[in-house]
């Protein structure tokens, strides 16, 4: 990496790519216009990418994590790219109080560039899997952006969902009281008021009643959107959770036929000691296997949930098309299949203990092959420091819901980096300071490298360095990341060469000039398999993508040293210049805009 000679303008040596045929497709503020542009982009580049398969849950806790992990070996995965990756202020975010109609999104510039890159990233060969749950009033928007995607609908009886919520204390942990208020407010918006406001009265309901209403309303919105006349050609497969528990072989056969794939052989479940399991957060783990249907609820709680669902559906019969209501009635059947009893003492999630004192070692670089590898993954503390300095320099992370550097998820959803507006600084969730940073975009990783006088490793360099290394913390062994220092390794050894998080690479697959640029990811994470096959699998993402399992590892060579560091304010200036260029370059291809960023940073 080199320091640009002039930071007042982009030092690109070639004109930004512009494609006449692509630019003939105007982006006019509608969903249809960007769908057309993605299609035309693929056609102009000769790209035979397939649309993704959508896995749509009627709610959370319906088996979507099991589905994702079962198909991981056959289909690249995208976990809730709309619900998680878009900030609440983004016009298309499911968390936005008033999602737009398909006729107007309010996006322009950076927002369009991000969405175009994101949608392009979901298409490919082999076909990708996109999991989304609880889209609520953004359901038709997401379906409109992926009109040629087949859909796997995941259903579960309401008291089964409620039992899972109760076991994990999810109503409180995931702030569902606030979620009810947000969804109820959206239901009162002009577009939805007549059909949905009566289904979500703002009457301060108890949690069980509110949960039942939310389950029914999300299912109704999904059925209404999926079975609309315009959706008649979309292939659909419904997988009831209860069917999967009772007859998993049938579920696998159904998936095999519907997706036209061979189901990957299931890997061996990792052996976990009882004390390790008790300390783990198993909220998202799929290592357990169920063969019975038990709802760990009091009879009174189960009755409240069921009654709320029944009343909501009864009201919906007077407000919505009978076909949608009939479909939802079928989806939400099955409460009678569960054995209901009060919860019992069990191993599982318990309150996080006070963090033990962690051994602290200084970052250093060690030779591996022809490059020097940093001994530690980049930590949350380091990332928070850079984010704070970039913010002070004027480079704000989120621009109308498009996250440039990190995806700031709530702590309860796995986020560990949080902006404190009162202090005007980024903070780390207590106890996670020494854990590796994740939810980092490639741009965030590249800026961290530039700030440290380093670079990101190439895929070939990483493959060479990882040869023979065993994964440490993968397969949901702990249920989250662990500190970047491994207790069994010395100060000058390389910790977590494989495991804890996957890493961004500095290179990526060759793409036609107009296509959005992608960068490789490599390794194993706490929530992915640690087998050699999984570690070395070829996968890549667009520059603004991020994941809870992907972090940052730095390397150096003779041209990247402390002398090549770029200051945070200089990086903020360069990043803002790029954003300004994106906002002003309506006729520039996505690939051209991505390469403009590379030239700015000297990559």
Coordinates of C-alpha atoms in Angstrom, one line a residue:
X1 CA 0.0 0.0 0.0
X2 CA 1.2 3.5 -0.7
X3 CA 0.2 6.9 0.5
X4 CA -1.7 8.8 -2.2
X5 CA 0.2 11.8 -3.5
X6 CA -2.8 14.0 -3.6
X7 CA -5.8 13.6 -1.3
X8 CA -7.8 16.5 -2.7
X9 CA -9.0 14.3 -5.6
X10 CA -9.0 10.6 -6.5
X11 CA -5.7 9.5 -8.0
X12 CA -7.2 7.1 -10.4
X13 CA -5.2 6.5 -13.6
X14 CA -8.1 5.3 -15.7
X15 CA -11.6 6.8 -16.3
X16 CA -14.4 5.4 -14.2
X17 CA -16.1 2.6 -16.1
X18 CA -19.4 3.5 -17.7
X19 CA -21.6 1.1 -19.8
X20 CA -24.0 2.7 -22.3
X21 CA -26.4 -0.3 -22.3
X22 CA -26.5 -0.5 -18.6
X23 CA -26.9 3.3 -18.2
X24 CA -29.9 3.1 -20.6
X25 CA -31.8 1.5 -17.7
X26 CA -32.8 4.5 -15.5
X27 CA -33.0 4.1 -11.7
X28 CA -36.2 6.0 -11.1
X29 CA -36.9 5.3 -7.5
X30 CA -38.9 2.1 -7.9
X31 CA -38.0 -1.4 -6.9
X32 CA -38.6 -2.6 -10.5
X33 CA -36.0 -0.2 -11.9
X34 CA -33.2 -1.7 -9.7
X35 CA -34.4 -5.3 -10.4
X36 CA -34.1 -4.5 -14.1
X37 CA -30.7 -3.0 -13.6
X38 CA -29.4 -6.1 -11.8
X39 CA -30.8 -8.3 -14.6
X40 CA -29.3 -6.1 -17.3
X41 CA -26.0 -6.0 -15.5
X42 CA -25.8 -9.8 -15.5
X43 CA -26.8 -10.0 -19.1
X44 CA -24.2 -7.4 -20.3
X45 CA -21.5 -9.2 -18.4
X46 CA -22.4 -12.6 -19.7
X47 CA -23.0 -13.7 -16.2
X48 CA -25.3 -16.8 -15.9
X49 CA -26.1 -16.2 -12.2
X50 CA -29.1 -17.9 -10.7
X51 CA -31.6 -16.1 -8.4
X52 CA -31.3 -17.1 -4.8
X53 CA -33.7 -19.4 -2.9
X54 CA -35.6 -17.5 -0.2
X55 CA -36.1 -19.2 3.2
X56 CA -38.9 -17.2 4.8
X57 CA -40.0 -17.9 8.4
X58 CA -43.5 -17.1 9.6
X59 CA -41.6 -15.9 12.7
X60 CA -38.3 -16.4 14.5
X61 CA -37.4 -19.8 16.1
X62 CA -38.9 -21.9 13.3
X63 CA -35.9 -23.9 12.3
X64 CA -34.2 -21.5 9.9
X65 CA -30.7 -21.9 11.5
X66 CA -31.0 -25.7 11.1
X67 CA -32.0 -25.2 7.4
X68 CA -29.0 -22.9 6.8
X69 CA -26.5 -25.2 8.4
X70 CA -27.9 -28.3 6.7
X71 CA -27.5 -26.6 3.3
X72 CA -24.2 -24.8 3.9
X73 CA -22.1 -27.4 2.0
X74 CA -24.3 -27.1 -1.1
X75 CA -25.4 -23.4 -1.1
X76 CA -23.7 -20.2 -0.2
X77 CA -25.5 -18.6 2.7
X78 CA -26.9 -15.1 3.4
X79 CA -28.4 -14.6 6.9
X80 CA -31.1 -11.9 7.0
X81 CA -29.3 -9.5 4.6
X82 CA -32.2 -7.1 4.7
X83 CA -33.3 -7.3 8.3
X84 CA -29.7 -7.3 9.7
X85 CA -27.6 -5.4 7.2
X86 CA -29.8 -2.3 6.7
X87 CA -30.0 0.3 9.5
X88 CA -33.4 1.3 10.8
X89 CA -33.2 4.7 9.0
X90 CA -32.8 2.8 5.6
X91 CA -36.0 3.2 3.6
X92 CA -36.0 -0.5 2.8
X93 CA -35.2 -1.8 6.3
X94 CA -37.8 -4.1 7.9
X95 CA -37.1 -2.0 11.0
X96 CA -38.2 1.2 9.4
X97 CA -41.5 2.4 10.8
X98 CA -43.0 3.0 7.4
X99 CA -41.5 0.9 4.6
X100 CA -41.9 2.4 1.2
X101 CA -44.3 1.2 -1.5
X102 CA -42.8 -0.6 -4.5
X103 CA -43.3 2.6 -6.4
X104 CA -40.9 4.7 -4.4
X105 CA -38.0 4.0 -2.1
X106 CA -36.4 7.4 -1.4
X107 CA -33.0 6.0 -2.3
X108 CA -30.3 7.6 -4.4
X109 CA -26.5 7.6 -4.7
X110 CA -24.8 5.5 -2.1
X111 CA -28.1 3.8 -1.1
X112 CA -28.7 2.6 -4.7
X113 CA -25.0 1.5 -5.1
X114 CA -25.3 -0.5 -1.9
X115 CA -28.5 -2.1 -2.9
X116 CA -27.3 -2.9 -6.4
X117 CA -24.2 -4.6 -5.0
X118 CA -26.2 -6.4 -2.4
X119 CA -28.7 -7.8 -4.8
X120 CA -26.0 -8.8 -7.3
X121 CA -24.2 -10.6 -4.4
X122 CA -27.2 -12.8 -3.8
X123 CA -27.2 -14.2 -7.3
X124 CA -24.7 -16.8 -8.4
X125 CA -23.8 -20.4 -9.3
X126 CA -24.5 -22.6 -7.4
X127 CA -27.7 -21.0 -6.3
X128 CA -27.5 -19.1 -3.0
X129 CA -29.8 -19.4 0.1
X130 CA -31.2 -16.2 1.6
X131 CA -32.8 -16.5 5.0
X132 CA -35.2 -13.9 6.3
X133 CA -37.6 -13.9 9.2
X134 CA -40.0 -11.4 10.6
X135 CA -40.0 -9.1 7.7
X136 CA -43.5 -7.8 8.6
X137 CA -44.4 -4.9 6.4
X138 CA -41.3 -5.1 4.3
X139 CA -42.3 -8.6 3.0
X140 CA -43.6 -7.4 -0.3
X141 CA -40.6 -5.2 -0.8
X142 CA -38.2 -8.0 -0.4
X143 CA -40.2 -10.3 -2.6
X144 CA -40.4 -7.5 -5.2
X145 CA -36.6 -7.2 -5.2
X146 CA -36.2 -11.0 -5.8
X147 CA -39.1 -11.7 -8.2
X148 CA -37.6 -14.9 -9.6
X149 CA -36.6 -16.5 -6.4
X150 CA -38.3 -19.7 -5.2
X151 CA -39.4 -19.7 -1.6
X152 CA -39.1 -22.2 1.3
X153 CA -41.6 -21.2 4.0
X154 CA -40.8 -22.4 7.5
X155 CA -43.7 -22.7 9.8
X156 CA -44.2 -23.7 13.5
X157 CA -47.1 -23.9 15.9
X158 CA -47.4 -20.7 18.0
X159 CA -46.8 -22.4 21.4
X160 CA -43.7 -24.0 20.0
X161 CA -42.4 -20.5 19.1
X162 CA -43.5 -19.2 22.5
X163 CA -41.6 -22.0 24.3
X164 CA -38.4 -21.2 22.5
X165 CA -38.9 -17.6 23.4
X166 CA -39.4 -18.5 27.1
X167 CA -36.4 -20.8 27.3
X168 CA -34.1 -18.1 25.9
X169 CA -35.8 -15.2 27.6
X170 CA -36.0 -13.7 24.1
X171 CA -38.9 -11.4 24.6
X172 CA -36.8 -9.3 27.0
X173 CA -33.4 -10.0 25.5
X174 CA -34.5 -9.0 22.0
X175 CA -36.6 -6.1 23.1
X176 CA -39.8 -7.4 21.6
X177 CA -41.9 -5.0 23.6
X178 CA -40.3 -2.2 21.6
X179 CA -40.7 -4.3 18.4
X180 CA -44.5 -4.7 19.1
X181 CA -44.8 -0.9 19.4
X182 CA -42.8 -0.4 16.1
X183 CA -44.9 -2.9 14.2
X184 CA -48.2 -1.5 15.6
X185 CA -47.2 2.0 14.6
X186 CA -46.4 0.8 11.1
X187 CA -49.8 -1.0 11.0
X188 CA -51.4 2.4 11.6
X189 CA -49.7 4.0 8.6
X190 CA -52.1 5.0 5.7
X191 CA -50.9 2.2 3.5
X192 CA -51.8 -0.5 6.0
X193 CA -54.3 1.1 8.4
X194 CA -57.5 -0.4 7.1
X195 CA -56.4 -4.0 7.0
X196 CA -53.8 -4.3 9.8
X197 CA -54.3 -1.6 12.5
X198 CA -57.2 -3.5 14.1
X199 CA -55.0 -6.6 14.4
X200 CA -52.3 -4.8 16.5
X201 CA -54.1 -2.6 19.0
X202 CA -51.8 -0.4 21.1
X203 CA -53.4 -1.5 24.3
X204 CA -50.3 -2.4 26.3
X205 CA -50.8 -6.2 26.0
X206 CA -49.0 -8.7 28.2
X207 CA -46.0 -10.4 26.5
X208 CA -47.8 -13.7 25.7
X209 CA -50.7 -11.9 24.0
X210 CA -48.4 -9.5 22.1
X211 CA -46.3 -12.5 20.9
X212 CA -49.4 -14.3 19.6
X213 CA -50.5 -11.2 17.7
X214 CA -47.1 -10.7 16.2
X215 CA -46.9 -14.3 15.1
X216 CA -50.3 -14.1 13.4
X217 CA -49.7 -10.8 11.7
X218 CA -46.3 -11.7 10.3
X219 CA -47.7 -14.9 8.9
X220 CA -50.6 -13.0 7.4
X221 CA -48.3 -10.5 5.7
X222 CA -46.2 -13.3 4.4
X223 CA -49.2 -15.3 3.0
X224 CA -50.7 -12.2 1.6
X225 CA -47.5 -11.3 -0.3
X226 CA -46.6 -14.9 -1.4
X227 CA -50.0 -15.8 -2.7
X228 CA -50.9 -12.6 -4.4
X229 CA -51.9 -13.0 -8.0
X230 CA -48.5 -11.5 -9.2
X231 CA -46.8 -14.3 -7.2
X232 CA -48.5 -17.2 -8.8
X233 CA -45.4 -18.3 -10.7
X234 CA -43.1 -18.3 -7.7
X235 CA -42.3 -21.9 -6.7
X236 CA -43.0 -22.5 -3.0
X237 CA -42.3 -25.3 -0.5
X238 CA -43.7 -25.3 3.1
X239 CA -41.8 -27.1 5.8
X240 CA -43.6 -27.3 9.2
X241 CA -41.2 -27.5 12.1
X242 CA -43.3 -30.3 13.6
X243 CA -42.9 -32.4 10.4
X244 CA -39.1 -32.0 10.5
X245 CA -38.9 -33.2 14.1
X246 CA -41.2 -36.2 13.5
X247 CA -39.8 -37.2 10.1
X248 CA -36.5 -35.4 9.2
X249 CA -35.9 -37.8 6.3
X250 CA -39.1 -36.6 4.7
X251 CA -38.0 -33.0 5.1
X252 CA -34.7 -33.8 3.4
X253 CA -36.4 -35.6 0.5
X254 CA -38.7 -32.6 0.0
X255 CA -35.8 -30.2 0.0
X256 CA -33.8 -32.3 -2.3
X257 CA -36.6 -32.4 -4.9
X258 CA -37.5 -28.8 -4.5
X259 CA -34.0 -27.4 -4.7
X260 CA -32.7 -30.0 -7.2
X261 CA -29.6 -30.6 -5.1
X262 CA -27.9 -33.4 -3.2
X263 CA -28.2 -32.7 0.5
X264 CA -24.7 -32.5 2.1
X265 CA -23.8 -35.3 4.5
X266 CA -24.3 -34.0 8.0
X267 CA -21.0 -33.5 9.9
X268 CA -20.4 -35.0 13.3
X269 CA -21.7 -32.9 16.1
X270 CA -18.8 -31.6 18.2
X271 CA -18.3 -33.2 21.6
X272 CA -18.9 -30.5 24.2
X273 CA -18.3 -31.0 27.9
X274 CA -21.2 -30.2 30.2
X275 CA -19.5 -27.2 31.8
X276 CA -18.6 -25.7 28.5
X277 CA -22.2 -26.2 27.3
X278 CA -23.5 -24.5 30.4
X279 CA -21.3 -21.5 29.8
X280 CA -22.2 -21.3 26.1
X281 CA -24.8 -19.2 24.5
X282 CA -26.8 -21.7 22.5
X283 CA -29.4 -19.3 21.1
X284 CA -28.3 -19.8 17.5
X285 CA -26.6 -23.2 17.8
X286 CA -27.9 -26.1 15.7
X287 CA -25.8 -28.8 17.3
X288 CA -28.8 -30.2 19.3
X289 CA -31.2 -32.7 17.8
X290 CA -34.9 -32.9 18.8
X291 CA -37.2 -35.9 18.4
X292 CA -40.1 -34.8 20.6
X293 CA -42.4 -31.8 20.7
X294 CA -42.4 -30.2 24.2
X295 CA -43.6 -26.7 25.0
X296 CA -42.0 -25.6 28.3
X297 CA -44.8 -23.2 29.2
X298 CA -47.3 -22.9 32.0
X299 CA -50.8 -23.9 30.8
X300 CA -51.9 -20.3 31.4
X301 CA -49.2 -18.9 29.2
X302 CA -49.8 -21.4 26.4
X303 CA -53.5 -20.5 26.5
X304 CA -52.8 -16.7 26.2
X305 CA -50.6 -17.3 23.1
X306 CA -53.1 -19.6 21.4
X307 CA -56.0 -17.3 22.2
X308 CA -54.2 -14.2 20.9
X309 CA -53.5 -16.0 17.6
X310 CA -57.1 -17.3 17.3
X311 CA -58.5 -13.8 17.9
X312 CA -56.2 -12.2 15.4
X313 CA -57.0 -14.7 12.7
X314 CA -60.8 -14.2 13.5
X315 CA -60.4 -10.5 13.0
X316 CA -58.4 -11.0 9.8
X317 CA -61.3 -12.9 8.2
X318 CA -63.2 -9.7 8.2
X319 CA -60.3 -7.6 6.8
X320 CA -58.2 -9.7 4.4
X321 CA -58.7 -12.0 1.5
X322 CA -60.0 -15.4 2.6
X323 CA -57.3 -17.3 0.8
X324 CA -54.5 -15.7 2.8
X325 CA -56.3 -16.3 6.1
X326 CA -57.0 -19.9 5.2
X327 CA -53.3 -20.4 4.4
X328 CA -52.2 -18.9 7.7
X329 CA -54.7 -21.0 9.7
X330 CA -53.0 -24.1 8.2
X331 CA -49.5 -22.8 8.8
X332 CA -50.2 -22.0 12.5
X333 CA -52.0 -25.3 13.3
X334 CA -50.2 -27.8 15.5
X335 CA -50.4 -26.6 19.1
X336 CA -52.1 -29.9 19.9
X337 CA -49.0 -31.8 18.9
X338 CA -47.0 -30.4 21.8
X339 CA -46.8 -31.7 25.3
X340 CA -47.1 -28.6 27.5
X341 CA -45.5 -28.4 30.9
X342 CA -43.7 -25.9 33.1
X343 CA -40.0 -25.4 32.3
X344 CA -37.6 -27.7 34.1
X345 CA -34.0 -27.1 35.3
X346 CA -31.7 -27.8 32.4
X347 CA -28.3 -27.0 31.0
X348 CA -28.4 -24.0 28.8
X349 CA -27.8 -20.3 28.6
X350 CA -27.1 -18.6 32.0
X351 CA -26.3 -15.1 32.8
X352 CA -22.8 -14.2 31.5
X353 CA -20.3 -14.4 34.4
X354 CA -18.0 -11.6 35.2
X355 CA -15.2 -11.7 32.6
X356 CA -12.1 -13.3 33.8
X357 CA -8.8 -11.4 33.6
X358 CA -7.4 -12.1 30.1
X359 CA -3.8 -12.5 29.3
X360 CA -2.7 -9.4 27.4
X361 CA 0.0 -9.7 24.7
X362 CA 1.2 -7.1 22.3
X363 CA 0.4 -7.4 18.6
X364 CA 3.5 -8.4 16.6
X365 CA 4.2 -9.9 13.2
X366 CA 5.7 -13.3 12.5
X367 CA 7.0 -14.7 9.2
X368 CA 4.8 -17.2 7.4
X369 CA 5.9 -17.9 3.9
X370 CA 6.9 -14.7 2.2
X371 CA 4.8 -12.4 4.4
X372 CA 4.6 -11.4 8.1
X373 CA 1.4 -12.4 9.8
X374 CA 0.1 -10.5 12.8
X375 CA -0.1 -12.8 15.8
X376 CA -3.6 -11.6 16.8
X377 CA -6.9 -11.0 15.1
X378 CA -8.1 -7.4 15.2
X379 CA -10.0 -6.9 18.5
X380 CA -13.2 -5.0 19.2
X381 CA -11.2 -2.5 21.2
X382 CA -8.9 -1.7 18.3
X383 CA -11.9 -1.4 15.9
X384 CA -13.8 0.9 18.3
X385 CA -10.7 3.2 18.5
X386 CA -10.5 3.5 14.7
X387 CA -14.2 4.0 14.3
X388 CA -14.1 6.8 16.9
X389 CA -11.3 8.5 15.2
X390 CA -12.9 8.2 11.8
X391 CA -16.1 9.7 13.2
X392 CA -14.2 12.6 14.7
X393 CA -12.7 13.1 11.2
X394 CA -16.1 13.4 9.7
X395 CA -16.5 9.8 8.4
X396 CA -19.8 8.6 9.8
X397 CA -20.3 4.9 9.6
X398 CA -24.0 4.8 8.7
X399 CA -25.4 6.9 5.8
X400 CA -29.2 6.7 5.7
X401 CA -29.0 3.1 6.9
X402 CA -26.1 2.0 4.6
X403 CA -23.3 0.9 6.9
X404 CA -19.8 1.6 5.4
X405 CA -17.5 0.1 8.0
X406 CA -19.4 -2.1 10.5
X407 CA -22.9 -3.3 11.0
X408 CA -23.8 -2.0 14.5
X409 CA -26.2 -4.8 15.6
X410 CA -27.7 -4.6 19.1
X411 CA -25.8 -6.5 21.7
X412 CA -28.7 -8.9 22.2
X413 CA -28.4 -9.8 18.5
X414 CA -24.6 -10.4 18.6
X415 CA -23.4 -6.8 18.1
X416 CA -20.4 -5.8 20.2
X417 CA -19.6 -2.3 18.7
X418 CA -22.0 0.5 19.5
X419 CA -21.9 4.2 18.8
X420 CA -22.5 6.4 21.9
X421 CA -23.9 9.7 20.6
X422 CA -23.7 11.4 23.9
X423 CA -19.9 10.7 24.2
X424 CA -19.4 10.8 20.4
X425 CA -17.4 7.7 20.5
X426 CA -17.7 3.9 19.8
X427 CA -17.9 1.6 22.7
X428 CA -17.5 -2.2 23.1
X429 CA -20.0 -4.4 25.0
X430 CA -18.6 -5.1 28.4
X431 CA -16.6 -8.3 28.6
X432 CA -16.0 -8.4 24.8
X433 CA -13.1 -5.9 24.5
X434 CA -10.5 -8.6 23.8
X435 CA -12.8 -10.6 21.4
X436 CA -12.3 -10.3 17.6
X437 CA -14.2 -7.6 15.8
X438 CA -16.9 -9.0 13.5
X439 CA -19.8 -7.5 11.5
X440 CA -16.9 -5.6 9.7
X441 CA -17.3 -4.8 6.0
X442 CA -14.4 -5.2 3.7
X443 CA -14.1 -1.5 3.5
X444 CA -13.8 -1.4 7.3
X445 CA -11.2 -4.1 7.2
X446 CA -9.2 -2.3 4.5
X447 CA -9.2 1.0 6.4
X448 CA -8.0 -0.9 9.6
X449 CA -5.1 -2.3 7.5
X450 CA -4.2 1.1 6.1
X451 CA -4.3 2.7 9.6
X452 CA -2.0 0.0 11.0
X453 CA 0.5 0.1 8.1
X454 CA -0.5 -3.3 7.0
X455 CA -2.7 -5.0 4.4
X456 CA -5.2 -7.9 4.2
X457 CA -3.7 -11.3 3.1
X458 CA -4.4 -12.7 -0.3
X459 CA -6.4 -15.9 -0.5
X460 CA -3.3 -17.8 -1.6
X461 CA -1.3 -16.4 1.3
X462 CA -4.0 -17.4 3.8
X463 CA -4.4 -20.9 2.3
X464 CA -0.6 -21.4 2.7
X465 CA -0.6 -20.1 6.2
X466 CA -3.6 -22.2 7.3
X467 CA -2.2 -25.5 6.0
X468 CA -2.1 -28.0 8.8
X469 CA -3.7 -25.7 11.3
X470 CA -6.7 -26.9 13.4
X471 CA -9.7 -24.8 14.0
X472 CA -9.9 -23.3 17.5
X473 CA -13.5 -22.3 18.3
X474 CA -15.8 -23.4 15.5
X475 CA -19.0 -25.4 15.1
X476 CA -20.8 -23.5 17.8
X477 CA -18.5 -24.9 20.4
X478 CA -18.8 -21.8 22.6
X479 CA -21.7 -20.2 20.9
X480 CA -19.8 -16.9 20.2
X481 CA -16.3 -15.6 19.7
X482 CA -13.7 -16.0 22.4
X483 CA -10.8 -13.7 23.2
X484 CA -8.1 -13.2 20.5
X485 CA -5.4 -14.7 22.8
X486 CA -5.3 -18.5 23.0
X487 CA -4.2 -19.6 26.5
X488 CA -2.2 -22.5 25.1
X489 CA 0.0 -20.4 22.7
X490 CA 3.0 -18.2 23.4
X491 CA 3.2 -14.4 22.8
X492 CA 4.9 -14.7 19.5
X493 CA 2.9 -17.5 18.0
X494 CA -0.1 -16.9 15.7
X495 CA -3.3 -17.2 17.6
X496 CA -6.5 -18.5 15.9
X497 CA -4.8 -19.0 12.6
X498 CA -8.0 -20.9 11.9
X499 CA -11.2 -20.5 13.9
X500 CA -13.0 -17.8 16.1
X501 CA -13.8 -15.8 13.0
X502 CA -13.2 -16.1 9.2
X503 CA -11.1 -13.3 7.7
X504 CA -11.4 -10.9 4.8
X505 CA -8.8 -11.3 2.0
X506 CA -7.3 -8.5 0.0
X507 CA -8.2 -10.1 -3.4
X508 CA -11.3 -11.6 -4.9
X509 CA -12.7 -13.4 -7.9
X510 CA -12.2 -11.8 -11.3
X511 CA -15.4 -9.9 -12.3
X512 CA -16.4 -8.2 -15.5
X513 CA -15.6 -4.5 -15.3
X514 CA -19.2 -3.3 -14.7
X515 CA -19.9 -5.9 -12.0
X516 CA -19.6 -5.0 -8.3
X517 CA -16.2 -6.0 -7.0
X518 CA -16.1 -8.9 -4.5
X519 CA -13.4 -10.0 -2.0
X520 CA -12.7 -13.5 -0.7
X521 CA -13.4 -14.7 2.9
X522 CA -11.5 -17.6 4.3
X523 CA -11.2 -19.8 7.4
X524 CA -13.6 -21.0 10.1
X525 CA -15.7 -19.1 12.6
X526 CA -17.4 -19.9 15.8
X527 CA -20.6 -20.5 13.9
X528 CA -19.2 -22.4 10.9
X529 CA -17.7 -25.9 10.4
X530 CA -13.9 -26.3 11.1
X531 CA -13.3 -29.0 8.5
X532 CA -10.5 -28.5 6.0
X533 CA -13.1 -28.6 3.2
X534 CA -15.2 -25.9 4.9
X535 CA -12.1 -23.8 5.7
X536 CA -10.8 -23.7 2.2
X537 CA -14.2 -23.4 0.4
X538 CA -14.3 -20.5 -2.1
X539 CA -16.6 -17.8 -1.0
X540 CA -16.7 -14.0 -1.5
X541 CA -18.9 -11.0 -0.8
X542 CA -19.3 -7.5 -2.0
X543 CA -17.4 -4.7 -0.3
X544 CA -20.2 -3.4 1.9
X545 CA -21.3 -6.9 3.1
X546 CA -20.6 -8.1 6.7
X547 CA -21.2 -11.1 8.9
X548 CA -21.2 -12.1 12.5
X549 CA -18.5 -14.6 11.6
X550 CA -16.1 -12.5 9.6
X551 CA -13.3 -10.4 11.1
X552 CA -9.9 -9.0 10.3
X553 CA -6.3 -10.4 10.2
X554 CA -3.4 -8.2 9.1
X555 CA -0.2 -9.0 7.3
X556 CA 2.8 -7.0 6.2
X557 CA 5.4 -7.2 3.5
X558 CA 8.4 -4.9 2.6
X559 CA 6.0 -2.3 1.2
X560 CA 3.6 -2.2 4.1
X561 CA 5.2 -1.1 7.4
X562 CA 4.7 1.5 10.0
X563 CA 6.1 4.0 7.6
X564 CA 3.1 3.4 5.2
X565 CA 0.4 4.1 7.8
X566 CA -2.4 6.4 6.9
X567 CA -3.8 8.6 9.6
X568 CA -7.4 8.3 10.6
X569 CA -8.3 11.8 9.5
X570 CA -6.7 11.2 6.1
X571 CA -8.7 8.0 5.8
X572 CA -11.9 9.8 6.8
X573 CA -11.2 12.4 4.1
X574 CA -10.6 9.7 1.4
X575 CA -13.7 7.8 2.4
X576 CA -15.9 10.9 2.3
X577 CA -14.6 11.8 -1.1
X578 CA -15.5 8.3 -2.3
X579 CA -19.0 8.6 -0.9
X580 CA -19.4 12.0 -2.5
X581 CA -18.3 10.5 -5.9
X582 CA -20.8 7.7 -5.5
X583 CA -23.6 10.1 -4.8
X584 CA -22.8 12.2 -7.8
X585 CA -22.1 9.3 -10.3
X586 CA -25.5 8.1 -11.4
X587 CA -24.1 6.8 -14.7
X588 CA -21.1 5.0 -13.3
X589 CA -21.1 1.2 -13.1
X590 CA -20.9 -0.5 -9.6
X591 CA -17.5 -2.0 -10.5
X592 CA -16.2 1.4 -11.6
X593 CA -17.2 2.9 -8.3
X594 CA -15.7 0.1 -6.3
X595 CA -12.4 0.4 -8.2
X596 CA -12.4 4.2 -7.5
X597 CA -12.2 3.4 -3.8
X598 CA -9.2 1.1 -4.4
X599 CA -7.3 3.8 -6.3
X600 CA -8.1 6.3 -3.6
X601 CA -6.6 4.0 -0.9
X602 CA -3.7 3.0 -3.1
X603 CA -4.8 -0.7 -3.4

